[in-house]
Amino acid sequence: DIQMTQSPSSLSASVGDRVTITCRASQDISTYLNWYQQKPGKAPKVLIYTASSLQSGVPSRFSGSGSGTDFTLTISSLQPEDFATYYCQQSYTTPPATFGPGTKVDIK
Amino acid sequence: QVQLVQSGGEVKKPGASVKVSCKASGYTFSNYGISWVRQAPGQGLEWMGWISPYNGNTNYAPKLQGRVTMTTDTSTSTAYMELSNVRADDTAVYYCARGAWNNWGNWFDPWGQGTLVTVSS
């Protein structure tokens, strides 16, 4: 199975900061990479699919990039509602779907 | 709007079975696969398996094979996940999620609200 890693595992940032989260796959997955946001007590929701496509209704401050094994989720200007945990997920070989371990973004 | 609504929380004793439902609305149920994902307290997301409402085909995570059964009822647009012989480490929030796709990939959207299953003696 394809293994996913994320870095950092957590970060503290201030409102207005530019935030970058990295996801790495254990093998080439082209652009079969999705990003989800999960707030405490809530279900995950998709932000970015196929590495760089912004889900409808998601603010444009979120962006995704990368291909192959290395991917990035960027929040251009962190807003109070963005404090959450972010997961990457590969869909190159599904099933099984594989998620990264998550990156928690909290307030500095 | 597309929506998945799950059944309420459950408390089970070790060795029992639990069945969680996921009722879909706002789209043609048979056209999209349903996956189940669970999240233990304070932990990450674990994919459990997938079912096609169109033909009933399933694919389960190897670690759950033999204990998990996924079914659908197309007459009510409802998916079910049954886990047997539960143990303490099955305590988790269980989510259903619809599969979405295009020519370049697939992803989960939307997700149900989650069902907390607690296993305790």
mmCIF file with all atom_site columns, C-alpha atoms in Angstrom:
data_model
loop_
_atom_site.group_PDB
_atom_site.id
_atom_site.type_symbol
_atom_site.label_atom_id
_atom_site.label_alt_id
_atom_site.label_comp_id
_atom_site.label_asym_id
_atom_site.label_entity_id
_atom_site.label_seq_id
_atom_site.pdbx_PDB_ins_code
_atom_site.Cartn_x
_atom_site.Cartn_y
_atom_site.Cartn_z
_atom_site.occupancy
_atom_site.B_iso_or_equiv
_atom_site.pdbx_formal_charge
_atom_site.auth_seq_id
_atom_site.auth_comp_id
_atom_site.auth_asym_id
_atom_site.auth_atom_id
_atom_site.pdbx_PDB_model_num
ATOM 1   C CA . ASP A 1 1   ? 0.000   0.000   0.000   1.00 0.00 ? 1   ASP A CA 1
ATOM 2   C CA . ILE A 1 2   ? 1.028   3.583   -0.584  1.00 0.00 ? 2   ILE A CA 1
ATOM 3   C CA . GLN A 1 3   ? 2.102   5.350   2.601   1.00 0.00 ? 3   GLN A CA 1
ATOM 4   C CA . MET A 1 4   ? 1.488   9.051   3.152   1.00 0.00 ? 4   MET A CA 1
ATOM 5   C CA . THR A 1 5   ? 3.434   11.355  5.447   1.00 0.00 ? 5   THR A CA 1
ATOM 6   C CA . GLN A 1 6   ? 2.771   14.968  6.380   1.00 0.00 ? 6   GLN A CA 1
ATOM 7   C CA . SER A 1 7   ? 4.909   17.701  7.852   1.00 0.00 ? 7   SER A CA 1
ATOM 8   C CA . PRO A 1 8   ? 4.777   19.351  10.200  1.00 0.00 ? 8   PRO A CA 1
ATOM 9   C CA . SER A 1 9   ? 2.502   17.324  12.460  1.00 0.00 ? 9   SER A CA 1
ATOM 10  C CA . SER A 1 10  ? 1.388   20.564  14.059  1.00 0.00 ? 10  SER A CA 1
ATOM 11  C CA . LEU A 1 11  ? 2.049   24.266  13.741  1.00 0.00 ? 11  LEU A CA 1
ATOM 12  C CA . SER A 1 12  ? 1.122   27.461  15.475  1.00 0.00 ? 12  SER A CA 1
ATOM 13  C CA . ALA A 1 13  ? 0.352   30.486  13.374  1.00 0.00 ? 13  ALA A CA 1
ATOM 14  C CA . SER A 1 14  ? -1.278  33.888  13.584  1.00 0.00 ? 14  SER A CA 1
ATOM 15  C CA . VAL A 1 15  ? -4.197  35.296  11.670  1.00 0.00 ? 15  VAL A CA 1
ATOM 16  C CA . GLY A 1 16  ? -2.890  36.645  8.388   1.00 0.00 ? 16  GLY A CA 1
ATOM 17  C CA . ASP A 1 17  ? 0.087   34.297  8.211   1.00 0.00 ? 17  ASP A CA 1
ATOM 18  C CA . ARG A 1 18  ? 0.934   32.293  5.126   1.00 0.00 ? 18  ARG A CA 1
ATOM 19  C CA . VAL A 1 19  ? 0.837   28.602  6.029   1.00 0.00 ? 19  VAL A CA 1
ATOM 20  C CA . THR A 1 20  ? 2.308   25.707  4.085   1.00 0.00 ? 20  THR A CA 1
ATOM 21  C CA . ILE A 1 21  ? 1.711   22.019  4.789   1.00 0.00 ? 21  ILE A CA 1
ATOM 22  C CA . THR A 1 22  ? 3.611   19.287  2.989   1.00 0.00 ? 22  THR A CA 1
ATOM 23  C CA . CYS A 1 23  ? 2.461   15.779  2.078   1.00 0.00 ? 23  CYS A CA 1
ATOM 24  C CA . ARG A 1 24  ? 4.723   13.053  0.695   1.00 0.00 ? 24  ARG A CA 1
ATOM 25  C CA . ALA A 1 25  ? 3.740   9.753   -0.898  1.00 0.00 ? 25  ALA A CA 1
ATOM 26  C CA . SER A 1 26  ? 5.845   6.595   -0.719  1.00 0.00 ? 26  SER A CA 1
ATOM 27  C CA . GLN A 1 27  ? 5.657   6.235   -4.497  1.00 0.00 ? 27  GLN A CA 1
ATOM 28  C CA . ASP A 1 28  ? 4.719   8.291   -7.538  1.00 0.00 ? 28  ASP A CA 1
ATOM 29  C CA . ILE A 1 29  ? 0.994   9.089   -7.413  1.00 0.00 ? 29  ILE A CA 1
ATOM 30  C CA . SER A 1 30  ? 0.940   11.660  -10.233 1.00 0.00 ? 30  SER A CA 1
ATOM 31  C CA . THR A 1 31  ? -1.681  14.209  -9.114  1.00 0.00 ? 31  THR A CA 1
ATOM 32  C CA . TYR A 1 32  ? -4.004  11.739  -7.399  1.00 0.00 ? 32  TYR A CA 1
ATOM 33  C CA . LEU A 1 33  ? -3.887  13.687  -4.157  1.00 0.00 ? 33  LEU A CA 1
ATOM 34  C CA . ASN A 1 34  ? -6.679  15.309  -2.154  1.00 0.00 ? 34  ASN A CA 1
ATOM 35  C CA . TRP A 1 35  ? -6.721  17.627  0.866   1.00 0.00 ? 35  TRP A CA 1
ATOM 36  C CA . TYR A 1 36  ? -9.348  17.678  3.613   1.00 0.00 ? 36  TYR A CA 1
ATOM 37  C CA . GLN A 1 37  ? -10.030 20.017  6.507   1.00 0.00 ? 37  GLN A CA 1
ATOM 38  C CA . GLN A 1 38  ? -11.473 18.742  9.767   1.00 0.00 ? 38  GLN A CA 1
ATOM 39  C CA . LYS A 1 39  ? -12.649 20.907  12.643  1.00 0.00 ? 39  LYS A CA 1
ATOM 40  C CA . PRO A 1 40  ? -13.144 19.461  16.138  1.00 0.00 ? 40  PRO A CA 1
ATOM 41  C CA . GLY A 1 41  ? -16.287 17.354  16.393  1.00 0.00 ? 41  GLY A CA 1
ATOM 42  C CA . LYS A 1 42  ? -17.023 17.703  12.680  1.00 0.00 ? 42  LYS A CA 1
ATOM 43  C CA . ALA A 1 43  ? -16.655 15.510  9.629   1.00 0.00 ? 43  ALA A CA 1
ATOM 44  C CA . PRO A 1 44  ? -13.803 16.169  7.220   1.00 0.00 ? 44  PRO A CA 1
ATOM 45  C CA . LYS A 1 45  ? -14.564 18.218  4.136   1.00 0.00 ? 45  LYS A CA 1
ATOM 46  C CA . VAL A 1 46  ? -12.657 18.283  0.883   1.00 0.00 ? 46  VAL A CA 1
ATOM 47  C CA . LEU A 1 47  ? -10.726 21.454  0.086   1.00 0.00 ? 47  LEU A CA 1
ATOM 48  C CA . ILE A 1 48  ? -8.562  20.451  -2.866  1.00 0.00 ? 48  ILE A CA 1
ATOM 49  C CA . TYR A 1 49  ? -8.888  17.452  -5.195  1.00 0.00 ? 49  TYR A CA 1
ATOM 50  C CA . THR A 1 50  ? -6.499  16.078  -7.826  1.00 0.00 ? 50  THR A CA 1
ATOM 51  C CA . ALA A 1 51  ? -3.665  18.077  -6.231  1.00 0.00 ? 51  ALA A CA 1
ATOM 52  C CA . SER A 1 52  ? -4.696  21.564  -7.293  1.00 0.00 ? 52  SER A CA 1
ATOM 53  C CA . SER A 1 53  ? -8.430  21.791  -8.031  1.00 0.00 ? 53  SER A CA 1
ATOM 54  C CA . LEU A 1 54  ? -10.318 23.952  -5.572  1.00 0.00 ? 54  LEU A CA 1
ATOM 55  C CA . GLN A 1 55  ? -13.580 22.436  -4.373  1.00 0.00 ? 55  GLN A CA 1
ATOM 56  C CA . SER A 1 56  ? -16.607 24.599  -5.053  1.00 0.00 ? 56  SER A CA 1
ATOM 57  C CA . GLY A 1 57  ? -17.329 26.944  -2.168  1.00 0.00 ? 57  GLY A CA 1
ATOM 58  C CA . VAL A 1 58  ? -13.824 26.761  -0.699  1.00 0.00 ? 58  VAL A CA 1
ATOM 59  C CA . PRO A 1 59  ? -12.136 30.176  -0.288  1.00 0.00 ? 59  PRO A CA 1
ATOM 60  C CA . SER A 1 60  ? -9.465  31.030  -2.811  1.00 0.00 ? 60  SER A CA 1
ATOM 61  C CA . ARG A 1 61  ? -6.861  31.522  -0.061  1.00 0.00 ? 61  ARG A CA 1
ATOM 62  C CA . PHE A 1 62  ? -6.510  27.729  -0.148  1.00 0.00 ? 62  PHE A CA 1
ATOM 63  C CA . SER A 1 63  ? -4.363  26.296  -2.908  1.00 0.00 ? 63  SER A CA 1
ATOM 64  C CA . GLY A 1 64  ? -2.669  23.013  -3.675  1.00 0.00 ? 64  GLY A CA 1
ATOM 65  C CA . SER A 1 65  ? 0.315   22.088  -5.777  1.00 0.00 ? 65  SER A CA 1
ATOM 66  C CA . GLY A 1 66  ? 2.649   19.235  -6.552  1.00 0.00 ? 66  GLY A CA 1
ATOM 67  C CA . SER A 1 67  ? 2.862   15.998  -8.462  1.00 0.00 ? 67  SER A CA 1
ATOM 68  C CA . GLY A 1 68  ? 4.679   12.712  -8.191  1.00 0.00 ? 68  GLY A CA 1
ATOM 69  C CA . THR A 1 69  ? 5.546   12.248  -4.537  1.00 0.00 ? 69  THR A CA 1
ATOM 70  C CA . ASP A 1 70  ? 5.594   15.759  -3.081  1.00 0.00 ? 70  ASP A CA 1
ATOM 71  C CA . PHE A 1 71  ? 2.583   17.980  -2.525  1.00 0.00 ? 71  PHE A CA 1
ATOM 72  C CA . THR A 1 72  ? 1.794   21.233  -0.768  1.00 0.00 ? 72  THR A CA 1
ATOM 73  C CA . LEU A 1 73  ? -1.313  22.826  0.695   1.00 0.00 ? 73  LEU A CA 1
ATOM 74  C CA . THR A 1 74  ? -0.987  26.581  1.122   1.00 0.00 ? 74  THR A CA 1
ATOM 75  C CA . ILE A 1 75  ? -3.232  28.969  3.013   1.00 0.00 ? 75  ILE A CA 1
ATOM 76  C CA . SER A 1 76  ? -2.266  32.406  1.762   1.00 0.00 ? 76  SER A CA 1
ATOM 77  C CA . SER A 1 77  ? -3.645  34.407  4.679   1.00 0.00 ? 77  SER A CA 1
ATOM 78  C CA . LEU A 1 78  ? -4.785  32.381  7.670   1.00 0.00 ? 78  LEU A CA 1
ATOM 79  C CA . GLN A 1 79  ? -8.248  33.229  8.954   1.00 0.00 ? 79  GLN A CA 1
ATOM 80  C CA . PRO A 1 80  ? -9.760  32.393  12.367  1.00 0.00 ? 80  PRO A CA 1
ATOM 81  C CA . GLU A 1 81  ? -12.002 29.743  10.819  1.00 0.00 ? 81  GLU A CA 1
ATOM 82  C CA . ASP A 1 82  ? -8.989  27.940  9.322   1.00 0.00 ? 82  ASP A CA 1
ATOM 83  C CA . PHE A 1 83  ? -7.739  26.591  12.619  1.00 0.00 ? 83  PHE A CA 1
ATOM 84  C CA . ALA A 1 84  ? -8.284  22.887  12.096  1.00 0.00 ? 84  ALA A CA 1
ATOM 85  C CA . THR A 1 85  ? -6.543  19.644  11.206  1.00 0.00 ? 85  THR A CA 1
ATOM 86  C CA . TYR A 1 86  ? -5.620  19.028  7.593   1.00 0.00 ? 86  TYR A CA 1
ATOM 87  C CA . TYR A 1 87  ? -5.273  15.598  5.975   1.00 0.00 ? 87  TYR A CA 1
ATOM 88  C CA . CYS A 1 88  ? -3.932  14.571  2.616   1.00 0.00 ? 88  CYS A CA 1
ATOM 89  C CA . GLN A 1 89  ? -5.248  11.428  0.881   1.00 0.00 ? 89  GLN A CA 1
ATOM 90  C CA . GLN A 1 90  ? -3.995  9.543   -2.142  1.00 0.00 ? 90  GLN A CA 1
ATOM 91  C CA . SER A 1 91  ? -6.411  8.161   -4.719  1.00 0.00 ? 91  SER A CA 1
ATOM 92  C CA . TYR A 1 92  ? -3.829  6.689   -7.098  1.00 0.00 ? 92  TYR A CA 1
ATOM 93  C CA . THR A 1 93  ? -4.554  3.194   -5.907  1.00 0.00 ? 93  THR A CA 1
ATOM 94  C CA . THR A 1 94  ? -8.008  2.977   -4.394  1.00 0.00 ? 94  THR A CA 1
ATOM 95  C CA . PRO A 1 95  ? -9.039  0.918   -2.734  1.00 0.00 ? 95  PRO A CA 1
ATOM 96  C CA . PRO A 1 96  ? -7.531  1.271   -0.293  1.00 0.00 ? 96  PRO A CA 1
ATOM 97  C CA . ALA A 1 97  ? -7.652  4.998   0.179   1.00 0.00 ? 97  ALA A CA 1
ATOM 98  C CA . THR A 1 98  ? -4.738  6.153   2.306   1.00 0.00 ? 98  THR A CA 1
ATOM 99  C CA . PHE A 1 99  ? -4.695  9.248   4.447   1.00 0.00 ? 99  PHE A CA 1
ATOM 100 C CA . GLY A 1 100 ? -1.776  11.146  5.841   1.00 0.00 ? 100 GLY A CA 1
ATOM 101 C CA . PRO A 1 101 ? -1.503  11.423  9.634   1.00 0.00 ? 101 PRO A CA 1
ATOM 102 C CA . GLY A 1 102 ? -2.750  14.999  9.690   1.00 0.00 ? 102 GLY A CA 1
ATOM 103 C CA . THR A 1 103 ? -1.398  18.460  10.446  1.00 0.00 ? 103 THR A CA 1
ATOM 104 C CA . LYS A 1 104 ? -2.994  20.439  13.247  1.00 0.00 ? 104 LYS A CA 1
ATOM 105 C CA . VAL A 1 105 ? -3.010  24.202  12.782  1.00 0.00 ? 105 VAL A CA 1
ATOM 106 C CA . ASP A 1 106 ? -3.632  26.165  15.939  1.00 0.00 ? 106 ASP A CA 1
ATOM 107 C CA . ILE A 1 107 ? -3.417  29.717  17.149  1.00 0.00 ? 107 ILE A CA 1
ATOM 108 C CA . LYS A 1 108 ? -0.078  31.172  18.136  1.00 0.00 ? 108 LYS A CA 1
ATOM 109 C CA . GLN B 2 1   ? -28.396 19.363  -1.791  1.00 0.00 ? 1   GLN B CA 1
ATOM 110 C CA . VAL B 2 2   ? -26.362 16.194  -1.567  1.00 0.00 ? 2   VAL B CA 1
ATOM 111 C CA . GLN B 2 3   ? -26.479 14.920  1.989   1.00 0.00 ? 3   GLN B CA 1
ATOM 112 C CA . LEU B 2 4   ? -25.577 11.845  4.009   1.00 0.00 ? 4   LEU B CA 1
ATOM 113 C CA . VAL B 2 5   ? -27.298 11.421  7.365   1.00 0.00 ? 5   VAL B CA 1
ATOM 114 C CA . GLN B 2 6   ? -26.048 8.746   9.734   1.00 0.00 ? 6   GLN B CA 1
ATOM 115 C CA . SER B 2 7   ? -27.707 6.905   12.577  1.00 0.00 ? 7   SER B CA 1
ATOM 116 C CA . GLY B 2 8   ? -27.123 7.798   16.199  1.00 0.00 ? 8   GLY B CA 1
ATOM 117 C CA . GLY B 2 9   ? -24.399 6.772   18.598  1.00 0.00 ? 9   GLY B CA 1
ATOM 118 C CA . GLU B 2 10  ? -24.078 3.241   19.907  1.00 0.00 ? 10  GLU B CA 1
ATOM 119 C CA . VAL B 2 11  ? -22.631 1.646   23.022  1.00 0.00 ? 11  VAL B CA 1
ATOM 120 C CA . LYS B 2 12  ? -21.672 -1.998  22.678  1.00 0.00 ? 12  LYS B CA 1
ATOM 121 C CA . LYS B 2 13  ? -20.062 -4.633  24.838  1.00 0.00 ? 13  LYS B CA 1
ATOM 122 C CA . PRO B 2 14  ? -16.983 -6.462  23.573  1.00 0.00 ? 14  PRO B CA 1
ATOM 123 C CA . GLY B 2 15  ? -17.913 -9.300  21.255  1.00 0.00 ? 15  GLY B CA 1
ATOM 124 C CA . ALA B 2 16  ? -21.170 -7.726  20.101  1.00 0.00 ? 16  ALA B CA 1
ATOM 125 C CA . SER B 2 17  ? -22.015 -6.424  16.639  1.00 0.00 ? 17  SER B CA 1
ATOM 126 C CA . VAL B 2 18  ? -22.867 -2.887  15.638  1.00 0.00 ? 18  VAL B CA 1
ATOM 127 C CA . LYS B 2 19  ? -24.664 -1.652  12.518  1.00 0.00 ? 19  LYS B CA 1
ATOM 128 C CA . VAL B 2 20  ? -24.492 1.962   11.378  1.00 0.00 ? 20  VAL B CA 1
ATOM 129 C CA . SER B 2 21  ? -26.713 3.418   8.675   1.00 0.00 ? 21  SER B CA 1
ATOM 130 C CA . CYS B 2 22  ? -26.103 6.240   6.221   1.00 0.00 ? 22  CYS B CA 1
ATOM 131 C CA . LYS B 2 23  ? -29.093 7.670   4.369   1.00 0.00 ? 23  LYS B CA 1
ATOM 132 C CA . ALA B 2 24  ? -28.350 9.537   1.161   1.00 0.00 ? 24  ALA B CA 1
ATOM 133 C CA . SER B 2 25  ? -30.413 12.263  -0.439  1.00 0.00 ? 25  SER B CA 1
ATOM 134 C CA . GLY B 2 26  ? -30.076 14.811  -3.222  1.00 0.00 ? 26  GLY B CA 1
ATOM 135 C CA . TYR B 2 27  ? -28.575 12.514  -5.858  1.00 0.00 ? 27  TYR B CA 1
ATOM 136 C CA . THR B 2 28  ? -29.059 9.178   -7.614  1.00 0.00 ? 28  THR B CA 1
ATOM 137 C CA . PHE B 2 29  ? -27.874 6.764   -4.959  1.00 0.00 ? 29  PHE B CA 1
ATOM 138 C CA . SER B 2 30  ? -26.852 3.923   -7.262  1.00 0.00 ? 30  SER B CA 1
ATOM 139 C CA . ASN B 2 31  ? -24.505 6.122   -9.288  1.00 0.00 ? 31  ASN B CA 1
ATOM 140 C CA . TYR B 2 32  ? -21.897 6.724   -6.569  1.00 0.00 ? 32  TYR B CA 1
ATOM 141 C CA . GLY B 2 33  ? -19.883 4.436   -4.348  1.00 0.00 ? 33  GLY B CA 1
ATOM 142 C CA . ILE B 2 34  ? -19.951 4.821   -0.583  1.00 0.00 ? 34  ILE B CA 1
ATOM 143 C CA . SER B 2 35  ? -16.858 4.460   1.563   1.00 0.00 ? 35  SER B CA 1
ATOM 144 C CA . TRP B 2 36  ? -16.659 4.098   5.319   1.00 0.00 ? 36  TRP B CA 1
ATOM 145 C CA . VAL B 2 37  ? -13.898 5.812   7.280   1.00 0.00 ? 37  VAL B CA 1
ATOM 146 C CA . ARG B 2 38  ? -13.355 5.678   11.024  1.00 0.00 ? 38  ARG B CA 1
ATOM 147 C CA . GLN B 2 39  ? -11.476 7.863   13.463  1.00 0.00 ? 39  GLN B CA 1
ATOM 148 C CA . ALA B 2 40  ? -10.437 6.653   16.895  1.00 0.00 ? 40  ALA B CA 1
ATOM 149 C CA . PRO B 2 41  ? -10.382 9.295   19.647  1.00 0.00 ? 41  PRO B CA 1
ATOM 150 C CA . GLY B 2 42  ? -7.604  11.788  18.986  1.00 0.00 ? 42  GLY B CA 1
ATOM 151 C CA . GLN B 2 43  ? -6.361  9.818   15.994  1.00 0.00 ? 43  GLN B CA 1
ATOM 152 C CA . GLY B 2 44  ? -6.325  10.125  12.214  1.00 0.00 ? 44  GLY B CA 1
ATOM 153 C CA . LEU B 2 45  ? -8.594  8.806   9.496   1.00 0.00 ? 45  LEU B CA 1
ATOM 154 C CA . GLU B 2 46  ? -8.710  5.099   8.634   1.00 0.00 ? 46  GLU B CA 1
ATOM 155 C CA . TRP B 2 47  ? -10.416 3.856   5.475   1.00 0.00 ? 47  TRP B CA 1
ATOM 156 C CA . MET B 2 48  ? -12.511 0.776   6.197   1.00 0.00 ? 48  MET B CA 1
ATOM 157 C CA . GLY B 2 49  ? -13.962 -0.171  2.856   1.00 0.00 ? 49  GLY B CA 1
ATOM 158 C CA . TRP B 2 50  ? -16.168 0.671   -0.081  1.00 0.00 ? 50  TRP B CA 1
ATOM 159 C CA . ILE B 2 51  ? -19.415 -0.499  -1.608  1.00 0.00 ? 51  ILE B CA 1
ATOM 160 C CA . SER B 2 52  ? -21.037 0.109   -4.962  1.00 0.00 ? 52  SER B CA 1
ATOM 161 C CA . PRO B 2 53  ? -24.794 0.607   -4.549  1.00 0.00 ? 53  PRO B CA 1
ATOM 162 C CA . TYR B 2 54  ? -25.126 -0.165  -8.250  1.00 0.00 ? 54  TYR B CA 1
ATOM 163 C CA . ASN B 2 55  ? -24.073 -3.806  -8.057  1.00 0.00 ? 55  ASN B CA 1
ATOM 164 C CA . GLY B 2 56  ? -23.189 -4.439  -4.411  1.00 0.00 ? 56  GLY B CA 1
ATOM 165 C CA . ASN B 2 57  ? -19.498 -4.917  -5.072  1.00 0.00 ? 57  ASN B CA 1
ATOM 166 C CA . THR B 2 58  ? -17.369 -4.358  -2.005  1.00 0.00 ? 58  THR B CA 1
ATOM 167 C CA . ASN B 2 59  ? -13.744 -3.936  -1.060  1.00 0.00 ? 59  ASN B CA 1
ATOM 168 C CA . TYR B 2 60  ? -12.670 -4.080  2.575   1.00 0.00 ? 60  TYR B CA 1
ATOM 169 C CA . ALA B 2 61  ? -9.500  -3.059  4.349   1.00 0.00 ? 61  ALA B CA 1
ATOM 170 C CA . PRO B 2 62  ? -7.471  -6.228  5.006   1.00 0.00 ? 62  PRO B CA 1
ATOM 171 C CA . LYS B 2 63  ? -7.297  -5.641  8.763   1.00 0.00 ? 63  LYS B CA 1
ATOM 172 C CA . LEU B 2 64  ? -11.107 -5.663  8.971   1.00 0.00 ? 64  LEU B CA 1
ATOM 173 C CA . GLN B 2 65  ? -11.777 -8.476  6.507   1.00 0.00 ? 65  GLN B CA 1
ATOM 174 C CA . GLY B 2 66  ? -13.991 -11.063 8.143   1.00 0.00 ? 66  GLY B CA 1
ATOM 175 C CA . ARG B 2 67  ? -15.456 -8.636  10.671  1.00 0.00 ? 67  ARG B CA 1
ATOM 176 C CA . VAL B 2 68  ? -16.935 -5.895  8.477   1.00 0.00 ? 68  VAL B CA 1
ATOM 177 C CA . THR B 2 69  ? -19.911 -6.139  6.139   1.00 0.00 ? 69  THR B CA 1
ATOM 178 C CA . MET B 2 70  ? -21.143 -3.302  3.988   1.00 0.00 ? 70  MET B CA 1
ATOM 179 C CA . THR B 2 71  ? -24.547 -3.361  2.330   1.00 0.00 ? 71  THR B CA 1
ATOM 180 C CA . THR B 2 72  ? -26.962 -1.005  0.658   1.00 0.00 ? 72  THR B CA 1
ATOM 181 C CA . ASP B 2 73  ? -30.726 -0.732  0.248   1.00 0.00 ? 73  ASP B CA 1
ATOM 182 C CA . THR B 2 74  ? -31.386 1.107   -2.989  1.00 0.00 ? 74  THR B CA 1
ATOM 183 C CA . SER B 2 75  ? -35.118 1.330   -2.232  1.00 0.00 ? 75  SER B CA 1
ATOM 184 C CA . THR B 2 76  ? -34.342 3.669   0.673   1.00 0.00 ? 76  THR B CA 1
ATOM 185 C CA . SER B 2 77  ? -30.991 5.063   -0.565  1.00 0.00 ? 77  SER B CA 1
ATOM 186 C CA . THR B 2 78  ? -29.323 3.823   2.580   1.00 0.00 ? 78  THR B CA 1
ATOM 187 C CA . ALA B 2 79  ? -25.907 2.282   3.124   1.00 0.00 ? 79  ALA B CA 1
ATOM 188 C CA . TYR B 2 80  ? -25.041 0.134   6.113   1.00 0.00 ? 80  TYR B CA 1
ATOM 189 C CA . MET B 2 81  ? -21.809 -0.847  7.812   1.00 0.00 ? 81  MET B CA 1
ATOM 190 C CA . GLU B 2 82  ? -21.861 -3.737  10.254  1.00 0.00 ? 82  GLU B CA 1
ATOM 191 C CA . LEU B 2 83  ? -18.852 -4.575  12.404  1.00 0.00 ? 83  LEU B CA 1
ATOM 192 C CA . SER B 2 84  ? -18.897 -7.832  14.334  1.00 0.00 ? 84  SER B CA 1
ATOM 193 C CA . ASN B 2 85  ? -16.999 -9.070  17.368  1.00 0.00 ? 85  ASN B CA 1
ATOM 194 C CA . VAL B 2 86  ? -16.184 -5.519  18.399  1.00 0.00 ? 86  VAL B CA 1
ATOM 195 C CA . ARG B 2 87  ? -13.434 -4.763  20.856  1.00 0.00 ? 87  ARG B CA 1
ATOM 196 C CA . ALA B 2 88  ? -12.256 -1.728  22.751  1.00 0.00 ? 88  ALA B CA 1
ATOM 197 C CA . ASP B 2 89  ? -10.000 -0.505  19.959  1.00 0.00 ? 89  ASP B CA 1
ATOM 198 C CA . ASP B 2 90  ? -13.016 -0.309  17.628  1.00 0.00 ? 90  ASP B CA 1
ATOM 199 C CA . THR B 2 91  ? -14.210 2.669   19.668  1.00 0.00 ? 91  THR B CA 1
ATOM 200 C CA . ALA B 2 92  ? -14.294 5.459   17.122  1.00 0.00 ? 92  ALA B CA 1
ATOM 201 C CA . VAL B 2 93  ? -16.397 7.863   15.139  1.00 0.00 ? 93  VAL B CA 1
ATOM 202 C CA . TYR B 2 94  ? -17.551 6.123   11.976  1.00 0.00 ? 94  TYR B CA 1
ATOM 203 C CA . TYR B 2 95  ? -18.159 8.193   8.841   1.00 0.00 ? 95  TYR B CA 1
ATOM 204 C CA . CYS B 2 96  ? -19.745 7.349   5.524   1.00 0.00 ? 96  CYS B CA 1
ATOM 205 C CA . ALA B 2 97  ? -18.574 9.344   2.521   1.00 0.00 ? 97  ALA B CA 1
ATOM 206 C CA . ARG B 2 98  ? -19.706 9.463   -1.084  1.00 0.00 ? 98  ARG B CA 1
ATOM 207 C CA . GLY B 2 99  ? -17.156 8.919   -3.787  1.00 0.00 ? 99  GLY B CA 1
ATOM 208 C CA . ALA B 2 100 ? -16.702 11.708  -6.308  1.00 0.00 ? 100 ALA B CA 1
ATOM 209 C CA . TRP B 2 101 ? -14.526 11.544  -9.396  1.00 0.00 ? 101 TRP B CA 1
ATOM 210 C CA . ASN B 2 102 ? -13.408 13.039  -12.656 1.00 0.00 ? 102 ASN B CA 1
ATOM 211 C CA . ASN B 2 103 ? -11.015 11.872  -15.335 1.00 0.00 ? 103 ASN B CA 1
ATOM 212 C CA . TRP B 2 104 ? -8.039  12.668  -13.142 1.00 0.00 ? 104 TRP B CA 1
ATOM 213 C CA . GLY B 2 105 ? -8.904  11.244  -9.772  1.00 0.00 ? 105 GLY B CA 1
ATOM 214 C CA . ASN B 2 106 ? -11.450 10.541  -7.093  1.00 0.00 ? 106 ASN B CA 1
ATOM 215 C CA . TRP B 2 107 ? -12.168 11.916  -3.650  1.00 0.00 ? 107 TRP B CA 1
ATOM 216 C CA . PHE B 2 108 ? -14.739 11.807  -0.857  1.00 0.00 ? 108 PHE B CA 1
ATOM 217 C CA . ASP B 2 109 ? -17.554 14.362  -0.900  1.00 0.00 ? 109 ASP B CA 1
ATOM 218 C CA . PRO B 2 110 ? -19.719 14.809  1.036   1.00 0.00 ? 110 PRO B CA 1
ATOM 219 C CA . TRP B 2 111 ? -19.311 13.037  4.351   1.00 0.00 ? 111 TRP B CA 1
ATOM 220 C CA . GLY B 2 112 ? -21.942 12.004  6.852   1.00 0.00 ? 112 GLY B CA 1
ATOM 221 C CA . GLN B 2 113 ? -21.960 13.703  10.233  1.00 0.00 ? 113 GLN B CA 1
ATOM 222 C CA . GLY B 2 114 ? -20.358 10.713  11.943  1.00 0.00 ? 114 GLY B CA 1
ATOM 223 C CA . THR B 2 115 ? -21.569 8.074   14.395  1.00 0.00 ? 115 THR B CA 1
ATOM 224 C CA . LEU B 2 116 ? -19.768 7.477   17.670  1.00 0.00 ? 116 LEU B CA 1
ATOM 225 C CA . VAL B 2 117 ? -19.453 3.803   18.513  1.00 0.00 ? 117 VAL B CA 1
ATOM 226 C CA . THR B 2 118 ? -18.227 3.104   22.015  1.00 0.00 ? 118 THR B CA 1
ATOM 227 C CA . VAL B 2 119 ? -17.131 -0.392  23.005  1.00 0.00 ? 119 VAL B CA 1
ATOM 228 C CA . SER B 2 120 ? -17.033 -0.903  26.724  1.00 0.00 ? 120 SER B CA 1
ATOM 229 C CA . SER B 2 121 ? -17.732 -3.670  29.179  1.00 0.00 ? 121 SER B CA 1
#
